[in-house]
């Protein structure tokens, strides 16, 4: 795997698109039988998205080193790439070329289905039966038509992160379990001159997740599954989600000018507001524990006030109140990657490596036997809620693929900006599906 | 365009031949001379032409080709849709917003930067103490990287940021806006930032042009009793014409293709609502983020076509005298 050659190929592709057609021929190697494993020296190239200096990135470096120590024939070259760059430009371009990375970040859902249909990914169903069994239902997101094309290393559901001290000061006895209670809490928090909820609408998806959760409450599990599988958004529950969102926004629970607020990773962002005691709540996934830490000025204080509760139920909605929205991160092997790639993938989700990952505090592990690594109380409550969830719906933009996802998020943000409608969200999704 | 030009110019100069030979010898000498000239031309231009074809013309051809497909960038393009991507673009209100924003930036830049630059250049062309320092200061924003400037202004313009604080301290709190979040305000905010960044470039160009205005003319006018303003109005500014037109041309093309500053400074949500999108940001948002690669290519082709036509028209009608024979005019 000549890194230099690939890099220039990617560059040329991005600039010109010249190499696109030439790149589709592929190498055509046959998978080596089990006895051939670790015989010849191989170099695995690994692209992951823990690009910021932090525990996640350091941990992956350690894992790669450990694996090479166990198997001296395997050398692992890591490239840490920022998520958007990785997902939108580097990876699609590299997959089109004849020399993609061997093991790379995969998010499951619509995007992975497209990748499988284009024959980019290695079918690992037979080699990973044990691991999939140990991971359980979360592994299903990395399946296409019953076959396994990747494994998750992080999985968790979304909920509301909150400031216990602010809740106490506002006289809120217990975390809200219904939207009526949430509305009441918002009113009480406002009375204490606190921003009730921070939302990073500037980045679109943090705002869109509010709509996803409304859809989760308004739609039956069947309707959600049908929408993911068939890109069929005819069920009236999707319009209802927009109406519920609109009436929630009308109660003004968010900070002013939320349309300009970034989602995460800087002090002026929504999670910066929560981390530094400027807002009382934020809707976000399990990875937020790690990102909150990077923007706070006082980690000890953050740990003392931080709490988490599941998204409240909406009374009278047909959706299952125990259903949750979630997602994870995983890795896949490229179609022509050496067999050692699958071994490394299995190593990544082994309980020991997963436990070490949990100890970094950047997200929740998926493998059974790694739970002990979760120390943070907020993360522990997410772990319990994830285990207790009756159904986990993958983030809708991931589940429906980038094209529908992007149009959906834009139309939802328009509601936040005051110039969208619940109907337009659905029509935008339908239009995008046909683009 | 450039390469054709390069070929033509030396050929025009192939006239002098050594005198004093008899006819046959002169002919063969001239032929050898011409041949040598052609070897030189081919030898010198081939690398440039090859690179130009490989990295400009071929990708452009591919862009046109891909724009005819419904293609998500996964696997090779197979679903031919003809001109559907083009009609879809012109039906998308966000794309029309992007076009409008590009027009605002083109005309805003010309109408705001031009007069400011001319005034400042005329002032800085006079001799006074500290002139060199002023010239340097005026040019600083242009030297800074676009992304750096974008992030800097984004920080200055955040809610309750430096700009708001400054306005309040000056007793102008009423002017405080959601600079980057208000959908009606953001494009004007960006125009102001672009003006701040690029007016220095116009000034430097004009100062260079001013240094070419002959002192004799100005002295003659002064002796005839013309005031400073009359000299500027009737002597200096007319002689600056070519410089002003070249600046207008560069400014227009730059404004049509503007990307970095908009991308960095404006907010993704505001951009995708159309309030701060330009054709180039729209292309990236749709091509990469919505993964509509065929559609993105169609937008790229539209952007190219608009820039190309604008450039041609501008050269044909406004730059004709300045670049006579170089591009669109007939070589003499």
Short mmCIF file of N, CA, C and O in Angstrom, two decimals, chain A residues 178-302:
data_model
loop_
_atom_site.label_atom_id
_atom_site.label_comp_id
_atom_site.label_asym_id
_atom_site.label_seq_id
_atom_site.Cartn_x
_atom_site.Cartn_y
_atom_site.Cartn_z
N UNK A 178 -41.66 13.44 30.77
CA UNK A 178 -42.57 13.75 29.66
C UNK A 178 -42.26 15.16 29.18
O UNK A 178 -41.60 15.93 29.88
N UNK A 179 -42.76 15.49 27.98
CA UNK A 179 -42.50 16.83 27.46
C UNK A 179 -43.21 17.90 28.29
O UNK A 179 -42.73 19.03 28.37
N UNK A 180 -44.35 17.54 28.91
CA UNK A 180 -45.02 18.51 29.80
C UNK A 180 -44.08 18.89 30.95
O UNK A 180 -43.92 20.07 31.27
N UNK A 181 -43.45 17.86 31.51
CA UNK A 181 -42.51 18.13 32.61
C UNK A 181 -41.30 18.93 32.11
O UNK A 181 -40.78 19.79 32.82
N UNK A 182 -40.87 18.59 30.88
CA UNK A 182 -39.73 19.33 30.32
C UNK A 182 -40.08 20.81 30.14
O UNK A 182 -39.31 21.70 30.50
N UNK A 183 -41.30 21.06 29.61
CA UNK A 183 -41.75 22.44 29.45
C UNK A 183 -41.81 23.17 30.79
O UNK A 183 -41.42 24.34 30.89
N UNK A 184 -42.29 22.45 31.80
CA UNK A 184 -42.36 23.07 33.13
C UNK A 184 -40.96 23.40 33.65
O UNK A 184 -40.73 24.47 34.23
N UNK A 185 -40.03 22.47 33.39
CA UNK A 185 -38.64 22.71 33.83
C UNK A 185 -38.06 23.92 33.11
O UNK A 185 -37.35 24.73 33.72
N UNK A 186 -38.37 24.04 31.80
CA UNK A 186 -37.88 25.19 31.02
C UNK A 186 -38.37 26.49 31.65
O UNK A 186 -37.60 27.44 31.85
N UNK A 187 -39.66 26.52 32.00
CA UNK A 187 -40.23 27.72 32.62
C UNK A 187 -39.51 28.05 33.93
O UNK A 187 -39.16 29.22 34.19
N UNK A 188 -39.30 27.01 34.75
CA UNK A 188 -38.63 27.25 36.04
C UNK A 188 -37.21 27.75 35.85
O UNK A 188 -36.74 28.63 36.60
N UNK A 189 -36.51 27.18 34.87
CA UNK A 189 -35.13 27.60 34.64
C UNK A 189 -35.07 29.05 34.17
O UNK A 189 -34.20 29.81 34.57
N UNK A 190 -36.04 29.41 33.30
CA UNK A 190 -36.07 30.79 32.83
C UNK A 190 -36.25 31.76 33.99
O UNK A 190 -35.67 32.85 34.00
N UNK A 191 -37.07 31.32 34.95
CA UNK A 191 -37.33 32.18 36.12
C UNK A 191 -36.06 32.44 36.90
O UNK A 191 -35.94 33.45 37.60
N UNK A 192 -35.07 31.52 36.80
CA UNK A 192 -33.80 31.77 37.50
C UNK A 192 -32.76 32.41 36.59
O UNK A 192 -31.56 32.39 36.88
N UNK A 193 -33.24 32.96 35.45
CA UNK A 193 -32.35 33.65 34.49
C UNK A 193 -31.26 32.76 33.93
O UNK A 193 -30.10 33.15 33.81
N UNK A 194 -31.66 31.55 33.58
CA UNK A 194 -30.72 30.61 33.02
C UNK A 194 -31.23 30.23 31.63
O UNK A 194 -32.43 30.16 31.40
N UNK A 195 -30.30 30.03 30.69
CA UNK A 195 -30.72 29.52 29.39
C UNK A 195 -31.10 28.05 29.57
O UNK A 195 -30.26 27.25 29.97
N UNK A 196 -32.36 27.70 29.31
CA UNK A 196 -32.77 26.32 29.61
C UNK A 196 -32.03 25.28 28.76
O UNK A 196 -31.46 24.35 29.30
N UNK A 197 -32.06 25.47 27.44
CA UNK A 197 -31.46 24.45 26.58
C UNK A 197 -30.54 25.11 25.56
O UNK A 197 -30.93 26.08 24.91
N UNK A 198 -29.34 24.57 25.42
CA UNK A 198 -28.43 25.04 24.38
C UNK A 198 -28.57 24.12 23.17
O UNK A 198 -28.66 22.90 23.33
N UNK A 199 -28.60 24.71 21.99
CA UNK A 199 -28.66 23.89 20.79
C UNK A 199 -27.71 24.48 19.75
O UNK A 199 -27.68 25.69 19.53
N UNK A 200 -26.90 23.62 19.15
CA UNK A 200 -25.93 24.08 18.16
C UNK A 200 -26.51 24.06 16.77
O UNK A 200 -26.05 23.34 15.89
N UNK A 201 -27.56 24.88 16.56
CA UNK A 201 -28.27 24.84 15.28
C UNK A 201 -27.39 25.30 14.12
O UNK A 201 -27.67 24.97 12.97
N UNK A 202 -26.31 26.03 14.41
CA UNK A 202 -25.41 26.47 13.35
C UNK A 202 -24.86 25.31 12.55
O UNK A 202 -24.63 25.43 11.35
N UNK A 203 -24.60 24.19 13.21
CA UNK A 203 -24.09 23.01 12.53
C UNK A 203 -25.20 22.11 12.01
O UNK A 203 -24.92 20.98 11.57
N UNK A 204 -26.41 22.54 12.08
CA UNK A 204 -27.59 21.85 11.54
C UNK A 204 -27.96 20.56 12.28
O UNK A 204 -29.05 20.47 12.82
N UNK A 205 -27.06 19.55 12.30
CA UNK A 205 -27.49 18.27 12.86
C UNK A 205 -27.89 18.33 14.33
O UNK A 205 -28.86 17.65 14.71
N UNK A 206 -27.22 19.15 15.17
CA UNK A 206 -27.69 19.15 16.57
C UNK A 206 -29.14 19.64 16.69
O UNK A 206 -29.87 19.20 17.57
N UNK A 207 -29.53 20.54 15.79
CA UNK A 207 -30.92 20.99 15.79
C UNK A 207 -31.82 19.91 15.21
O UNK A 207 -32.90 19.62 15.73
N UNK A 208 -31.33 19.29 14.13
CA UNK A 208 -32.13 18.25 13.47
C UNK A 208 -32.45 17.10 14.41
O UNK A 208 -33.51 16.48 14.32
N UNK A 209 -31.53 16.83 15.34
CA UNK A 209 -31.77 15.71 16.27
C UNK A 209 -33.03 15.92 17.11
O UNK A 209 -33.64 14.96 17.57
N UNK A 210 -33.42 17.17 17.34
CA UNK A 210 -34.68 17.40 18.06
C UNK A 210 -35.85 16.86 17.25
O UNK A 210 -36.75 16.21 17.77
N UNK A 211 -35.82 17.11 15.94
CA UNK A 211 -36.87 16.59 15.06
C UNK A 211 -36.85 15.07 15.05
O UNK A 211 -37.89 14.42 15.11
N UNK A 212 -35.62 14.49 14.97
CA UNK A 212 -35.52 13.01 14.96
C UNK A 212 -36.24 12.44 16.17
O UNK A 212 -36.94 11.43 16.08
N UNK A 213 -36.00 13.09 17.32
CA UNK A 213 -36.61 12.55 18.54
C UNK A 213 -38.13 12.73 18.53
O UNK A 213 -38.86 11.88 19.04
N UNK A 214 -38.60 13.83 17.95
CA UNK A 214 -40.04 14.01 17.80
C UNK A 214 -40.60 12.91 16.89
O UNK A 214 -41.67 12.35 17.14
N UNK A 215 -39.86 12.61 15.82
CA UNK A 215 -40.30 11.56 14.90
C UNK A 215 -40.32 10.21 15.60
O UNK A 215 -41.23 9.39 15.39
N UNK A 216 -39.34 10.00 16.45
CA UNK A 216 -39.27 8.74 17.19
C UNK A 216 -40.49 8.57 18.10
O UNK A 216 -41.00 7.47 18.30
N UNK A 217 -40.96 9.70 18.63
CA UNK A 217 -42.14 9.64 19.51
C UNK A 217 -43.43 9.57 18.70
O UNK A 217 -44.41 8.98 19.12
N UNK A 218 -43.42 10.22 17.50
CA UNK A 218 -44.65 10.29 16.72
C UNK A 218 -44.86 9.05 15.85
O UNK A 218 -45.99 8.73 15.49
N UNK A 219 -43.79 8.37 15.49
CA UNK A 219 -43.89 7.25 14.54
C UNK A 219 -43.82 5.92 15.26
O UNK A 219 -43.09 5.77 16.24
N UNK A 220 -44.54 4.95 14.72
CA UNK A 220 -44.41 3.59 15.24
C UNK A 220 -43.08 3.02 14.75
O UNK A 220 -42.50 3.51 13.77
N UNK A 221 -42.60 2.00 15.44
CA UNK A 221 -41.34 1.37 15.04
C UNK A 221 -41.44 0.86 13.61
O UNK A 221 -40.48 0.97 12.83
N UNK A 222 -42.61 0.34 13.24
CA UNK A 222 -42.80 -0.15 11.88
C UNK A 222 -42.61 0.96 10.85
O UNK A 222 -41.95 0.76 9.82
N UNK A 223 -43.21 2.12 11.14
CA UNK A 223 -43.08 3.24 10.21
C UNK A 223 -41.62 3.66 10.07
O UNK A 223 -41.15 3.96 8.96
N UNK A 224 -40.88 3.64 11.19
CA UNK A 224 -39.47 4.03 11.15
C UNK A 224 -38.65 3.04 10.33
O UNK A 224 -37.80 3.42 9.52
N UNK A 225 -38.95 1.74 10.53
CA UNK A 225 -38.19 0.72 9.80
C UNK A 225 -38.48 0.81 8.30
O UNK A 225 -37.58 0.67 7.48
N UNK A 226 -39.75 1.05 7.98
CA UNK A 226 -40.14 1.15 6.59
C UNK A 226 -39.44 2.35 5.93
O UNK A 226 -38.96 2.27 4.80
N UNK A 227 -39.38 3.45 6.66
CA UNK A 227 -38.74 4.65 6.12
C UNK A 227 -37.26 4.39 5.81
O UNK A 227 -36.76 4.81 4.77
N UNK A 228 -36.58 3.68 6.73
CA UNK A 228 -35.16 3.40 6.51
C UNK A 228 -34.96 2.48 5.32
O UNK A 228 -34.08 2.69 4.49
N UNK A 229 -35.79 1.43 5.24
CA UNK A 229 -35.57 0.41 4.22
C UNK A 229 -36.00 0.89 2.84
O UNK A 229 -35.34 0.61 1.85
N UNK A 230 -37.13 1.61 2.77
CA UNK A 230 -37.69 1.93 1.45
C UNK A 230 -37.57 3.40 1.08
O UNK A 230 -38.01 3.80 0.01
N UNK A 231 -37.00 4.21 1.96
CA UNK A 231 -36.98 5.66 1.75
C UNK A 231 -38.41 6.15 1.46
O UNK A 231 -38.65 6.94 0.54
N UNK A 232 -39.32 5.63 2.22
CA UNK A 232 -40.73 6.00 2.05
C UNK A 232 -41.13 6.84 3.27
O UNK A 232 -41.09 6.37 4.40
N UNK A 233 -41.48 8.09 3.00
CA UNK A 233 -41.78 9.01 4.11
C UNK A 233 -43.24 9.46 4.07
O UNK A 233 -43.56 10.59 4.44
N UNK A 234 -44.12 8.57 3.60
CA UNK A 234 -45.53 8.94 3.44
C UNK A 234 -46.30 8.95 4.76
O UNK A 234 -47.35 9.58 4.86
N UNK A 235 -45.81 8.25 5.77
CA UNK A 235 -46.54 8.17 7.03
C UNK A 235 -46.73 9.58 7.61
O UNK A 235 -45.78 10.36 7.71
N UNK A 236 -47.98 9.92 7.98
CA UNK A 236 -48.23 11.29 8.49
C UNK A 236 -47.45 11.61 9.77
O UNK A 236 -47.35 12.78 10.16
N UNK A 237 -46.87 10.58 10.40
CA UNK A 237 -46.13 10.84 11.64
C UNK A 237 -44.94 11.77 11.40
O UNK A 237 -44.52 12.49 12.31
N UNK A 238 -44.40 11.79 10.16
CA UNK A 238 -43.25 12.66 9.91
C UNK A 238 -43.65 14.13 9.88
O UNK A 238 -42.87 14.99 10.24
N UNK A 239 -44.88 14.40 9.44
CA UNK A 239 -45.38 15.77 9.50
C UNK A 239 -45.67 16.14 10.96
O UNK A 239 -45.36 17.24 11.42
N UNK A 240 -46.24 15.17 11.69
CA UNK A 240 -46.52 15.40 13.11
C UNK A 240 -45.25 15.77 13.87
O UNK A 240 -45.24 16.65 14.73
N UNK A 241 -44.13 15.11 13.51
CA UNK A 241 -42.86 15.41 14.18
C UNK A 241 -42.51 16.88 14.01
O UNK A 241 -42.10 17.54 14.97
N UNK A 242 -42.71 17.41 12.80
CA UNK A 242 -42.42 18.82 12.56
C UNK A 242 -43.35 19.73 13.35
O UNK A 242 -42.92 20.77 13.86
N UNK A 243 -44.62 19.32 13.45
CA UNK A 243 -45.57 20.14 14.22
C UNK A 243 -45.20 20.18 15.69
O UNK A 243 -45.21 21.23 16.33
N UNK A 244 -44.84 19.00 16.22
CA UNK A 244 -44.42 18.94 17.63
C UNK A 244 -43.19 19.80 17.87
O UNK A 244 -43.08 20.49 18.89
N UNK A 245 -42.26 19.72 16.90
CA UNK A 245 -41.03 20.51 17.04
C UNK A 245 -41.36 22.00 17.05
O UNK A 245 -40.84 22.76 17.87
N UNK A 246 -42.25 22.38 16.11
CA UNK A 246 -42.59 23.79 15.99
C UNK A 246 -43.20 24.32 17.30
O UNK A 246 -42.83 25.38 17.78
N UNK A 247 -44.12 23.52 17.86
CA UNK A 247 -44.73 24.03 19.10
C UNK A 247 -43.71 24.06 20.24
O UNK A 247 -43.77 24.91 21.12
N UNK A 248 -42.75 23.12 20.20
CA UNK A 248 -41.70 23.16 21.23
C UNK A 248 -40.81 24.39 21.07
O UNK A 248 -40.51 25.08 22.04
N UNK A 249 -40.42 24.68 19.82
CA UNK A 249 -39.58 25.87 19.58
C UNK A 249 -40.32 27.14 20.01
O UNK A 249 -39.72 28.08 20.54
N UNK A 250 -41.64 27.13 19.80
CA UNK A 250 -42.44 28.31 20.15
C UNK A 250 -42.42 28.61 21.65
O UNK A 250 -42.70 29.74 22.06
N UNK A 251 -42.09 27.61 22.47
CA UNK A 251 -42.00 27.89 23.92
C UNK A 251 -40.68 28.57 24.27
O UNK A 251 -40.41 28.86 25.43
N UNK A 252 -39.84 28.79 23.24
CA UNK A 252 -38.54 29.48 23.39
C UNK A 252 -37.65 28.85 24.47
O UNK A 252 -37.20 29.54 25.40
N UNK A 253 -37.33 27.58 24.31
CA UNK A 253 -36.47 26.94 25.31
C UNK A 253 -34.98 27.15 25.03
O UNK A 253 -34.15 26.87 25.90
N UNK A 254 -34.63 27.66 23.83
CA UNK A 254 -33.22 27.70 23.42
C UNK A 254 -32.60 29.08 23.64
O UNK A 254 -33.30 30.07 23.83
N UNK A 255 -31.28 29.13 23.53
CA UNK A 255 -30.56 30.40 23.69
C UNK A 255 -30.89 31.32 22.52
O UNK A 255 -31.26 30.83 21.45
N UNK A 256 -30.71 32.63 22.68
CA UNK A 256 -30.97 33.53 21.54
C UNK A 256 -29.94 33.30 20.42
O UNK A 256 -28.83 32.85 20.69
N UNK A 257 -30.34 33.60 19.20
CA UNK A 257 -29.45 33.45 18.04
C UNK A 257 -28.87 32.06 17.89
O UNK A 257 -27.73 31.88 17.46
N UNK A 258 -29.66 31.04 18.27
CA UNK A 258 -29.12 29.67 18.21
C UNK A 258 -28.73 29.26 16.80
O UNK A 258 -27.99 28.32 16.61
N UNK A 259 -29.24 29.98 15.80
CA UNK A 259 -28.96 29.62 14.41
C UNK A 259 -27.49 29.85 14.07
O UNK A 259 -26.98 29.34 13.07
N UNK A 260 -26.78 30.62 14.92
CA UNK A 260 -25.35 30.86 14.66
C UNK A 260 -24.45 30.05 15.59
O UNK A 260 -23.24 30.10 15.48
N UNK A 261 -25.04 29.30 16.52
CA UNK A 261 -24.23 28.60 17.52
C UNK A 261 -23.67 27.29 16.96
O UNK A 261 -24.42 26.48 16.44
N UNK A 262 -22.35 27.09 17.05
CA UNK A 262 -21.82 25.80 16.63
C UNK A 262 -22.19 24.69 17.60
O UNK A 262 -22.59 24.96 18.74
N UNK A 263 -22.06 23.44 17.15
CA UNK A 263 -22.49 22.31 17.96
C UNK A 263 -21.55 21.98 19.10
O UNK A 263 -21.96 21.87 20.25
N UNK A 264 -20.29 21.79 18.75
CA UNK A 264 -19.39 21.32 19.79
C UNK A 264 -17.98 21.83 19.57
O UNK A 264 -17.71 22.50 18.60
N UNK A 265 -17.12 21.52 20.53
CA UNK A 265 -15.67 21.73 20.40
C UNK A 265 -15.17 23.16 20.52
O UNK A 265 -14.01 23.41 20.29
N UNK A 266 -16.03 24.12 20.82
CA UNK A 266 -15.43 25.41 21.17
C UNK A 266 -16.29 26.07 22.25
O UNK A 266 -17.44 25.71 22.41
N UNK A 267 -15.68 26.98 23.02
CA UNK A 267 -16.39 27.49 24.20
C UNK A 267 -17.71 28.20 23.89
O UNK A 267 -18.59 28.26 24.74
N UNK A 268 -17.84 28.76 22.66
CA UNK A 268 -19.09 29.43 22.33
C UNK A 268 -20.14 28.45 21.79
O UNK A 268 -21.26 28.84 21.51
N UNK A 269 -19.76 27.18 21.64
CA UNK A 269 -20.69 26.20 21.08
C UNK A 269 -21.71 25.76 22.13
O UNK A 269 -21.60 26.10 23.31
N UNK A 270 -22.70 25.00 21.66
CA UNK A 270 -23.74 24.56 22.58
C UNK A 270 -23.16 23.74 23.73
O UNK A 270 -23.54 23.93 24.89
N UNK A 271 -22.24 22.84 23.43
CA UNK A 271 -21.72 22.07 24.57
C UNK A 271 -20.74 22.87 25.41
O UNK A 271 -20.58 22.60 26.59
N UNK A 272 -20.17 23.92 24.80
CA UNK A 272 -19.39 24.85 25.61
C UNK A 272 -20.27 25.57 26.62
O UNK A 272 -19.87 25.81 27.76
N UNK A 273 -21.49 25.91 26.18
CA UNK A 273 -22.41 26.60 27.08
C UNK A 273 -22.81 25.71 28.26
O UNK A 273 -22.88 26.16 29.40
N UNK A 274 -23.06 24.43 27.96
CA UNK A 274 -23.41 23.51 29.04
C UNK A 274 -22.20 23.27 29.95
O UNK A 274 -22.30 23.34 31.18
N UNK A 275 -21.04 23.04 29.32
CA UNK A 275 -19.85 22.70 30.09
C UNK A 275 -19.42 23.83 31.02
O UNK A 275 -18.89 23.58 32.09
N UNK A 276 -19.66 25.08 30.60
CA UNK A 276 -19.20 26.21 31.40
C UNK A 276 -20.32 26.89 32.18
O UNK A 276 -20.21 28.05 32.56
N UNK A 277 -21.42 26.15 32.36
CA UNK A 277 -22.46 26.66 33.24
C UNK A 277 -23.25 27.81 32.70
O UNK A 277 -23.76 28.65 33.45
N UNK A 278 -23.37 27.92 31.35
CA UNK A 278 -24.17 29.00 30.79
C UNK A 278 -25.55 28.52 30.34
O UNK A 278 -26.42 29.33 30.05
N UNK A 279 -25.71 27.21 30.21
CA UNK A 279 -27.02 26.66 29.84
C UNK A 279 -27.25 25.40 30.68
O UNK A 279 -26.30 24.77 31.14
N UNK A 280 -28.53 25.06 30.84
CA UNK A 280 -28.84 23.97 31.76
C UNK A 280 -28.93 22.61 31.08
O UNK A 280 -28.73 21.59 31.72
N UNK A 281 -29.26 22.58 29.78
CA UNK A 281 -29.46 21.29 29.12
C UNK A 281 -28.90 21.31 27.71
O UNK A 281 -28.76 22.37 27.09
N UNK A 282 -28.61 20.10 27.21
CA UNK A 282 -28.23 19.95 25.81
C UNK A 282 -28.57 18.53 25.38
O UNK A 282 -28.29 17.57 26.10
N UNK A 283 -29.18 18.42 24.19
CA UNK A 283 -29.49 17.10 23.63
C UNK A 283 -28.28 16.61 22.85
O UNK A 283 -27.84 17.27 21.92
N UNK A 284 -27.74 15.45 23.25
CA UNK A 284 -26.52 14.99 22.57
C UNK A 284 -26.27 13.52 22.87
O UNK A 284 -26.82 12.97 23.81
N UNK A 285 -25.43 12.91 22.04
CA UNK A 285 -25.13 11.49 22.19
C UNK A 285 -24.09 11.21 23.27
O UNK A 285 -23.60 12.12 23.93
N UNK A 286 -23.73 9.94 23.39
CA UNK A 286 -22.84 9.52 24.48
C UNK A 286 -21.44 10.09 24.35
O UNK A 286 -20.74 10.25 25.35
N UNK A 287 -21.01 10.43 23.09
CA UNK A 287 -19.65 10.97 22.92
C UNK A 287 -19.50 12.34 23.58
O UNK A 287 -18.39 12.83 23.74
N UNK A 288 -20.61 12.92 23.97
CA UNK A 288 -20.56 14.28 24.50
C UNK A 288 -19.73 14.38 25.78
O UNK A 288 -19.17 15.42 26.08
N UNK A 289 -19.63 13.27 26.52
CA UNK A 289 -18.84 13.30 27.75
C UNK A 289 -17.42 13.75 27.44
O UNK A 289 -16.85 14.60 28.12
N UNK A 290 -16.86 13.18 26.37
CA UNK A 290 -15.50 13.53 25.97
C UNK A 290 -15.40 14.96 25.45
O UNK A 290 -14.48 15.69 25.80
N UNK A 291 -16.38 15.38 24.63
CA UNK A 291 -16.27 16.71 24.04
C UNK A 291 -16.53 17.80 25.08
O UNK A 291 -15.95 18.87 25.01
N UNK A 292 -17.40 17.52 26.06
CA UNK A 292 -17.62 18.51 27.13
C UNK A 292 -16.32 18.76 27.88
O UNK A 292 -15.99 19.90 28.20
N UNK A 293 -15.58 17.68 28.12
CA UNK A 293 -14.32 17.82 28.84
C UNK A 293 -13.33 18.72 28.11
O UNK A 293 -12.56 19.44 28.75
N UNK A 294 -13.37 18.67 26.76
CA UNK A 294 -12.38 19.45 26.03
C UNK A 294 -12.71 20.93 26.01
O UNK A 294 -11.85 21.74 25.69
N UNK A 295 -13.95 21.33 26.32
CA UNK A 295 -14.28 22.76 26.25
C UNK A 295 -14.50 23.40 27.61
O UNK A 295 -14.72 24.61 27.69
N UNK A 296 -14.43 22.60 28.66
CA UNK A 296 -14.70 23.20 29.97
C UNK A 296 -13.44 23.85 30.53
O UNK A 296 -12.32 23.48 30.18
N UNK A 297 -13.65 24.84 31.40
CA UNK A 297 -12.51 25.45 32.06
C UNK A 297 -12.23 24.75 33.39
O UNK A 297 -11.18 24.94 33.98
N UNK A 298 -13.18 23.95 33.85
CA UNK A 298 -13.04 23.33 35.17
C UNK A 298 -13.62 21.92 35.13
O UNK A 298 -14.82 21.70 35.34
N UNK A 299 -12.75 20.95 34.83
CA UNK A 299 -13.22 19.58 34.64
C UNK A 299 -13.86 19.00 35.89
O UNK A 299 -14.85 18.26 35.83
N UNK A 300 -13.30 19.32 37.05
CA UNK A 300 -13.82 18.76 38.30
C UNK A 300 -15.24 19.26 38.55
O UNK A 300 -16.14 18.50 38.93
N UNK A 301 -15.42 20.56 38.30
CA UNK A 301 -16.74 21.14 38.52
C UNK A 301 -17.76 20.51 37.55
O UNK A 301 -18.88 20.16 37.93
N UNK A 302 -17.34 20.35 36.30
CA UNK A 302 -18.21 19.74 35.30
C UNK A 302 -18.65 18.36 35.77
O UNK A 302 -19.84 18.03 35.75
#
